[in-house]
mmCIF file of C-alpha atoms and ligand atoms in Angstrom:
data_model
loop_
_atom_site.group_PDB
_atom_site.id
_atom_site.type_symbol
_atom_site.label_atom_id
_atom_site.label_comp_id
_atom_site.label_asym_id
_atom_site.label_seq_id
_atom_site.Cartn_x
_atom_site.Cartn_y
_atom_site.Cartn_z
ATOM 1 C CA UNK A 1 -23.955 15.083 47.941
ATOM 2 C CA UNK A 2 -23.031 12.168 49.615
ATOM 3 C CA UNK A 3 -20.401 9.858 48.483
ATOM 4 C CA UNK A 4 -21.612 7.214 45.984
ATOM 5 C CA UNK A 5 -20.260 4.216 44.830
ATOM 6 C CA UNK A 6 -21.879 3.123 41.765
ATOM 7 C CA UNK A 7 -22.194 -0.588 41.733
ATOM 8 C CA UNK A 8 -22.163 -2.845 37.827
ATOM 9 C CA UNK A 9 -22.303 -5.773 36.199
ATOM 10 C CA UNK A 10 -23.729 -8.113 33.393
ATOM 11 C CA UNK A 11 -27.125 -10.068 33.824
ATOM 12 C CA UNK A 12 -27.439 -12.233 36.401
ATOM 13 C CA UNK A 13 -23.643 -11.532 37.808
ATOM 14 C CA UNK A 14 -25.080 -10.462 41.325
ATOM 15 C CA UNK A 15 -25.882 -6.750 41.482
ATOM 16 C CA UNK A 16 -28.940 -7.150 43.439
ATOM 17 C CA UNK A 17 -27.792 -10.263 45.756
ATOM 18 C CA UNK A 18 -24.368 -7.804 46.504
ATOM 19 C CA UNK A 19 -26.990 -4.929 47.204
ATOM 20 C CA UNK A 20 -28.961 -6.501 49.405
ATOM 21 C CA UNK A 21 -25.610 -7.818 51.351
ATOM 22 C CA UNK A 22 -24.720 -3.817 51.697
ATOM 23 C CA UNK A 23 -27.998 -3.127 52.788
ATOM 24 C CA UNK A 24 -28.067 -5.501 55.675
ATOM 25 C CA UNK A 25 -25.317 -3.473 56.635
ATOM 26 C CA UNK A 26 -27.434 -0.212 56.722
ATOM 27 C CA UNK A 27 -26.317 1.126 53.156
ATOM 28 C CA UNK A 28 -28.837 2.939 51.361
ATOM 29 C CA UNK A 29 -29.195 1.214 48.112
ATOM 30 C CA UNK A 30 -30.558 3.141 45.133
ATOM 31 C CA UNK A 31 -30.878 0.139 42.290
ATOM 32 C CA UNK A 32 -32.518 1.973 38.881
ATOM 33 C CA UNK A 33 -33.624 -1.271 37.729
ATOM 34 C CA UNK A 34 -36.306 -1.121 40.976
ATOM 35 C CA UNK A 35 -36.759 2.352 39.847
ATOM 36 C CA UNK A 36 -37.637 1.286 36.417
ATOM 37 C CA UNK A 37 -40.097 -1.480 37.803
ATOM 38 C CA UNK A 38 -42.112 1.418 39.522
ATOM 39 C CA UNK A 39 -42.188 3.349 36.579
ATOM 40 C CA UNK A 40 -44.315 1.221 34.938
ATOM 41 C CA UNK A 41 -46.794 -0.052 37.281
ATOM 42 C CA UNK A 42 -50.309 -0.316 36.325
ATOM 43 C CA UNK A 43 -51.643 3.725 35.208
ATOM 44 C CA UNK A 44 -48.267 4.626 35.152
ATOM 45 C CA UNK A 45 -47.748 7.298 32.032
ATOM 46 C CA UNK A 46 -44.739 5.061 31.232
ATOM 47 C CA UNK A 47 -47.036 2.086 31.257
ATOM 48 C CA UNK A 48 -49.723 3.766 28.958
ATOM 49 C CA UNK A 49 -47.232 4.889 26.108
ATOM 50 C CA UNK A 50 -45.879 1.259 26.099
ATOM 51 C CA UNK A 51 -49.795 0.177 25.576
ATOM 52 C CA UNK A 52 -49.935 2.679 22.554
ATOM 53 C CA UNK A 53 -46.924 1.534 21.266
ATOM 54 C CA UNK A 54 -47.123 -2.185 20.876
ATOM 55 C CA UNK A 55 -50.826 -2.898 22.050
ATOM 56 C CA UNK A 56 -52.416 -4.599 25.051
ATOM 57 C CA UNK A 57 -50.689 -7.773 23.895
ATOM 58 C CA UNK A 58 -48.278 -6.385 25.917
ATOM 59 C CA UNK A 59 -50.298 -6.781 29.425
ATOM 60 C CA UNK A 60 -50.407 -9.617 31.376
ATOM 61 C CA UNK A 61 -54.138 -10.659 32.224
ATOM 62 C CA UNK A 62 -54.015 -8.880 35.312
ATOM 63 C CA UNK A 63 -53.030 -5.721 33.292
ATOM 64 C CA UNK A 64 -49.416 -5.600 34.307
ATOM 65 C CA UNK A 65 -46.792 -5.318 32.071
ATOM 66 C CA UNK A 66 -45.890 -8.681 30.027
ATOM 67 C CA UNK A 67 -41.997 -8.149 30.733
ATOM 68 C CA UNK A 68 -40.778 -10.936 29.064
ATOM 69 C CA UNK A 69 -42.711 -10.227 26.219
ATOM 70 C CA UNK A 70 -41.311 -6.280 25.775
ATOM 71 C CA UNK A 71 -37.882 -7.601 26.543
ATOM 72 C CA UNK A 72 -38.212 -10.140 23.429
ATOM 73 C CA UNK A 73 -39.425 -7.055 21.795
ATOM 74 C CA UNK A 74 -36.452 -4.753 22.337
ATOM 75 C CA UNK A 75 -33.907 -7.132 22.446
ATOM 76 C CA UNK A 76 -34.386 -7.700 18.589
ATOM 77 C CA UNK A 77 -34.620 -4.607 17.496
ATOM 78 C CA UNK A 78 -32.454 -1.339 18.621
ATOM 79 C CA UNK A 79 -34.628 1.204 17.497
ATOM 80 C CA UNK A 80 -37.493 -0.013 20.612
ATOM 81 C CA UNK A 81 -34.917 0.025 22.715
ATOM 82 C CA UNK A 82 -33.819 3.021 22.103
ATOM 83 C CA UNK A 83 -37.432 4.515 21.900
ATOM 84 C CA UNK A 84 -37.886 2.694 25.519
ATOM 85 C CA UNK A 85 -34.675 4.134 26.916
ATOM 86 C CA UNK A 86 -35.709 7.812 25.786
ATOM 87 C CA UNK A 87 -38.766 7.621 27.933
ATOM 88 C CA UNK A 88 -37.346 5.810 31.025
ATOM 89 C CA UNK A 89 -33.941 6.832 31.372
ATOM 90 C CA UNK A 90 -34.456 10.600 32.301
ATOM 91 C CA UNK A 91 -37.365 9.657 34.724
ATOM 92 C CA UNK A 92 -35.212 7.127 35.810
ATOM 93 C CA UNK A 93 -32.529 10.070 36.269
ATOM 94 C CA UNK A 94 -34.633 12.389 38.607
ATOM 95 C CA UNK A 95 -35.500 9.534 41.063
ATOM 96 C CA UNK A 96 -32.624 8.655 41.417
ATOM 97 C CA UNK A 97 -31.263 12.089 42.350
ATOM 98 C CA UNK A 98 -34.219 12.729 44.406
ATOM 99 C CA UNK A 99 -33.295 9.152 46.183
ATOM 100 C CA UNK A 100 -29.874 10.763 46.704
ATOM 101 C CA UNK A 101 -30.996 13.631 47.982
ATOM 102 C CA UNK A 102 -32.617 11.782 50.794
ATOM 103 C CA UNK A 103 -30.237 9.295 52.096
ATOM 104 C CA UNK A 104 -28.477 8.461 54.926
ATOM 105 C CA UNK A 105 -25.932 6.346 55.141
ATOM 106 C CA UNK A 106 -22.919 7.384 55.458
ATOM 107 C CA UNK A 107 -22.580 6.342 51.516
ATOM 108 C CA UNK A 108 -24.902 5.320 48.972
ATOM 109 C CA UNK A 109 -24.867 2.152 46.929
ATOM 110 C CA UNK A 110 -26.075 2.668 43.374
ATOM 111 C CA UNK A 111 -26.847 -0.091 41.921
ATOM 112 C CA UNK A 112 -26.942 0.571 37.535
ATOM 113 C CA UNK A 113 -26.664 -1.816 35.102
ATOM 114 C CA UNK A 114 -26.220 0.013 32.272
ATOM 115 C CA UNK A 115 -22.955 2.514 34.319
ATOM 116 C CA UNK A 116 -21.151 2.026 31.272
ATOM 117 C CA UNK A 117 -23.475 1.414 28.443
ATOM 118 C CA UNK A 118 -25.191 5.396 29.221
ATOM 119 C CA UNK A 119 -21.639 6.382 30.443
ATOM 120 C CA UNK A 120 -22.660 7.191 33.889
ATOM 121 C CA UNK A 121 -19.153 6.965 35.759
ATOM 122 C CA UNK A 122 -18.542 10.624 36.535
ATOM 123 C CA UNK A 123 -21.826 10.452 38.740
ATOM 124 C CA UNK A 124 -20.018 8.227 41.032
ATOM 125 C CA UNK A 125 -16.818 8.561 43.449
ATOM 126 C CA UNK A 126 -16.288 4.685 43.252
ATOM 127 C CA UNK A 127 -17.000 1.973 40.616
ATOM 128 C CA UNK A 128 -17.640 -1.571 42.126
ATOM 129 C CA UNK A 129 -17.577 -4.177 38.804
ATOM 130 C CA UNK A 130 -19.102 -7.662 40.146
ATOM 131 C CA UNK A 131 -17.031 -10.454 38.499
ATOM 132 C CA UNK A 132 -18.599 -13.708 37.243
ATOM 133 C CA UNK A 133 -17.753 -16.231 34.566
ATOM 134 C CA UNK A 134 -20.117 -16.643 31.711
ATOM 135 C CA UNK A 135 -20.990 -20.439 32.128
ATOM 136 C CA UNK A 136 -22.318 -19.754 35.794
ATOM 137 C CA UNK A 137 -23.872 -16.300 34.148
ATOM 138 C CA UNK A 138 -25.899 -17.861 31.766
ATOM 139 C CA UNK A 139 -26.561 -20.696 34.586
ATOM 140 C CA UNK A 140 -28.019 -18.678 36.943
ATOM 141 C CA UNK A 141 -29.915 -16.052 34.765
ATOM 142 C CA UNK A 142 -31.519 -19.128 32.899
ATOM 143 C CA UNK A 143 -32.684 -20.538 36.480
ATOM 144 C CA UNK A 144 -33.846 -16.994 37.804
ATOM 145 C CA UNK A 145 -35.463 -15.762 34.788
ATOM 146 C CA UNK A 146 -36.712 -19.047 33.018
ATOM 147 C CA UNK A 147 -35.606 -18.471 29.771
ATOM 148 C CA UNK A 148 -33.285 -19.774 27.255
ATOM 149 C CA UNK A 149 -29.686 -20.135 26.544
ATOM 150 C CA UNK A 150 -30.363 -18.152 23.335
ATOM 151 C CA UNK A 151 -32.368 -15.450 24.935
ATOM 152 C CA UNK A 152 -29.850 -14.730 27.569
ATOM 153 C CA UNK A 153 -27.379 -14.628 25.130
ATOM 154 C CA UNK A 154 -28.929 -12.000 23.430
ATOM 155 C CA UNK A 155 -29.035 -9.895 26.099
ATOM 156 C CA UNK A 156 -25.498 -10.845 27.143
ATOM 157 C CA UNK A 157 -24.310 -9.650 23.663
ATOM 158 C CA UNK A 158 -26.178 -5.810 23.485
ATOM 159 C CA UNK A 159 -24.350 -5.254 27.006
ATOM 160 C CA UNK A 160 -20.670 -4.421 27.942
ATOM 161 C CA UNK A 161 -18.159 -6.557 27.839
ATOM 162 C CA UNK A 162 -16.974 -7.962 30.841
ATOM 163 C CA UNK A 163 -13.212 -6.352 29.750
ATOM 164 C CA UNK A 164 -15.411 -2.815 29.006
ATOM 165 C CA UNK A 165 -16.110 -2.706 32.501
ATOM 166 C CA UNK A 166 -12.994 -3.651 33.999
ATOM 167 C CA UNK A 167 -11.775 -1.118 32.445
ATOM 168 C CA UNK A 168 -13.748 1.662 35.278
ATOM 169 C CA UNK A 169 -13.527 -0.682 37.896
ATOM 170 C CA UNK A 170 -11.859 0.665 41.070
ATOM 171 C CA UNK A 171 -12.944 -2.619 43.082
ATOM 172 C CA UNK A 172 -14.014 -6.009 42.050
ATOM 173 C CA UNK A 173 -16.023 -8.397 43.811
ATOM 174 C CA UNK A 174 -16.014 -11.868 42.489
ATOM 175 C CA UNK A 175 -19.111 -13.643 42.549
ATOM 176 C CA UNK A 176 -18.220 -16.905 40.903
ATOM 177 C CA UNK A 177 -18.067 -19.045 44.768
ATOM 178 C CA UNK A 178 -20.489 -19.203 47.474
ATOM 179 C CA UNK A 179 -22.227 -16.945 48.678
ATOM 180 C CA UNK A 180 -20.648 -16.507 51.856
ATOM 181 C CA UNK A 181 -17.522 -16.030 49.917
ATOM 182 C CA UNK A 182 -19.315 -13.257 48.692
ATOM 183 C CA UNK A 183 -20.585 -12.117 51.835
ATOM 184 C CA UNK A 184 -16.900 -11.296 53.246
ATOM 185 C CA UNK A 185 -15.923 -9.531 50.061
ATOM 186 C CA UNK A 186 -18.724 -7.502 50.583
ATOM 187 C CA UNK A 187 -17.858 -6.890 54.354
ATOM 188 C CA UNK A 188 -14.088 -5.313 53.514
ATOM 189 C CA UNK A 189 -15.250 -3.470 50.821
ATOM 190 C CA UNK A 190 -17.879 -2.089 53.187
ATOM 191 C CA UNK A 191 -15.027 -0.606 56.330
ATOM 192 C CA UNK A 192 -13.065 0.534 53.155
ATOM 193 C CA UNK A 193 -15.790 2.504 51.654
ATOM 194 C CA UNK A 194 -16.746 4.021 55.123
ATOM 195 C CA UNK A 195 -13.102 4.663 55.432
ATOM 196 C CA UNK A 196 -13.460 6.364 51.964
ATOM 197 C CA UNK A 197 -16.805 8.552 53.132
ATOM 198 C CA UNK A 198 -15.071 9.530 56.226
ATOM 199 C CA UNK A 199 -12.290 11.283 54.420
ATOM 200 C CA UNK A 200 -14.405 12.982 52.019
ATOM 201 C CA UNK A 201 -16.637 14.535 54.883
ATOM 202 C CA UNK A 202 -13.347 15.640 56.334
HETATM 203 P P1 ADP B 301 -28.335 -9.330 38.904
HETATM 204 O O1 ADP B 301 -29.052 -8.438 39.901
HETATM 205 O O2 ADP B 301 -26.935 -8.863 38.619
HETATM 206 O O3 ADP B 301 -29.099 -9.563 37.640
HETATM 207 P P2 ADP B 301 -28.886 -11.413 40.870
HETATM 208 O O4 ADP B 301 -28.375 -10.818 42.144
HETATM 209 O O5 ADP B 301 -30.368 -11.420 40.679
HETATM 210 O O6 ADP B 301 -28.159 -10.749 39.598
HETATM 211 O O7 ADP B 301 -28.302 -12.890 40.779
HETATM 212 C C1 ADP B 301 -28.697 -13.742 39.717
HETATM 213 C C2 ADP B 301 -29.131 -15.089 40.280
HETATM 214 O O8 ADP B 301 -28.013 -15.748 40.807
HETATM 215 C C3 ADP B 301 -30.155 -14.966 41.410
HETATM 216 O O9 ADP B 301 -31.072 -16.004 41.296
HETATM 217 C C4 ADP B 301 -29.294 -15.114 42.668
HETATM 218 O O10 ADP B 301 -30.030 -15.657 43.735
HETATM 219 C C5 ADP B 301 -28.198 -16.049 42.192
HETATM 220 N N1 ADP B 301 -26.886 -15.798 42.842
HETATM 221 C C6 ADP B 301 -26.263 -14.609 42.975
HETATM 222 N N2 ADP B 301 -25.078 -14.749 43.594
HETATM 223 C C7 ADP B 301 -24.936 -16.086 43.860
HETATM 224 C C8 ADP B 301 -23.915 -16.878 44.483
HETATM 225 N N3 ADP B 301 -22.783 -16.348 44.936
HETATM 226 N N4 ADP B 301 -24.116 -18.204 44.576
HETATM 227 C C9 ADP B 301 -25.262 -18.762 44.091
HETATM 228 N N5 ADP B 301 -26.261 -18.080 43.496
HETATM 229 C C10 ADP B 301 -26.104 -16.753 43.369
#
């Protein structure tokens, strides 16, 4: 297996900006959240038991799924989320080994929101916890995702805490400043995780 560094965070803290920064670099990023997107694509069996649950009020008009709607849907109420969960997360799992299996970089980034939340740490050799305050969290969720203050809230709430996550962090990245700030944070922790590889191989 190759080495992995398992990379967290809240909503909108910069998981997939940081990813794509590591991927410039040649990094194989495995990100379950683009994993989960595929999953339920239009014919998808993932996309047919969501129709059967809640209706086709949950397409869009061009038959995709209404995302914002379902996330209203099981951010009110734990038992759909837990019903969602049960279908996605092992199909989620066995992609995301298979996507391991595969890659080539001399480490992997993997990119999972919910590390903590499912307790996922022993499948990674390195946690990577991106940092950001919750006034520019909300700000830049609310501009990404056009939605409320109370609606990102919500979803802020049902996650970890930021503290919960510090907790497994072996590296931080903070991604309160600019983004080239960001970029050079990124760039260390990059020649210390091939440092980190390295050794392993060894
Ligand atoms: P996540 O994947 O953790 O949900 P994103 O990477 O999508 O978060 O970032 C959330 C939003 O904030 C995006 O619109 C992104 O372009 C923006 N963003 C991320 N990092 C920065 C930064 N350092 N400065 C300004 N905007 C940022």
């Amino acid at each position: 297996m190759p080495y992995i560094v398992a990379c967290t965070g809240g909503i909108g803290s910069g998981k997939s900006t940081i990813a794509n920064i590591f991927a410039k670099f040649n990094i194989n990023v495995i990100d379950a959240d683009v994993i989960a997107y595929k999953l339920v694509k239009p014919g998808s069996c993932v996309l047919k038991a969501i129709i059967n649950r809640y209706g086709n009020d949950i397409l869009t008009k061009q038959g995709t799924l209404f995302r914002s709607r379902l996330r209203e849907i099981i951010f009110q109420d734990k038992k759909e989320r837990y019903w969602l969960n049960n279908i996605l997360h092992p199909l989620i799992n066995i992609q995301t080994q298979n996507l391991k299996k595969i890659a080539k970089s001399p480490y992997i980034l993997w990119v999972v929101p919910l590390l903590i939340e499912n307790k996922l740490q022993h499948q990674a050799n390195r946690i990577l916890v991106i940092n950001i305050d919750k006034a520019t969290q909300l700000k830049r969720v609310q501009i990404r995702d056009n939605v409320t203050l109370a609606q990102v809230e919500k979803i802020i709430e049902i996650q970890a805490t930021h503290q919960q996550r510090i907790n497994f962090a072996d590296d931080i990245i903070n991604n309160i400043g600019k983004l080239e700030n960001t970029f050079l944070q990124v760039f260390k922790l990059h020649q210390f995780y091939l440092k980190l590889a390295k050794t392993k191989q060894d």
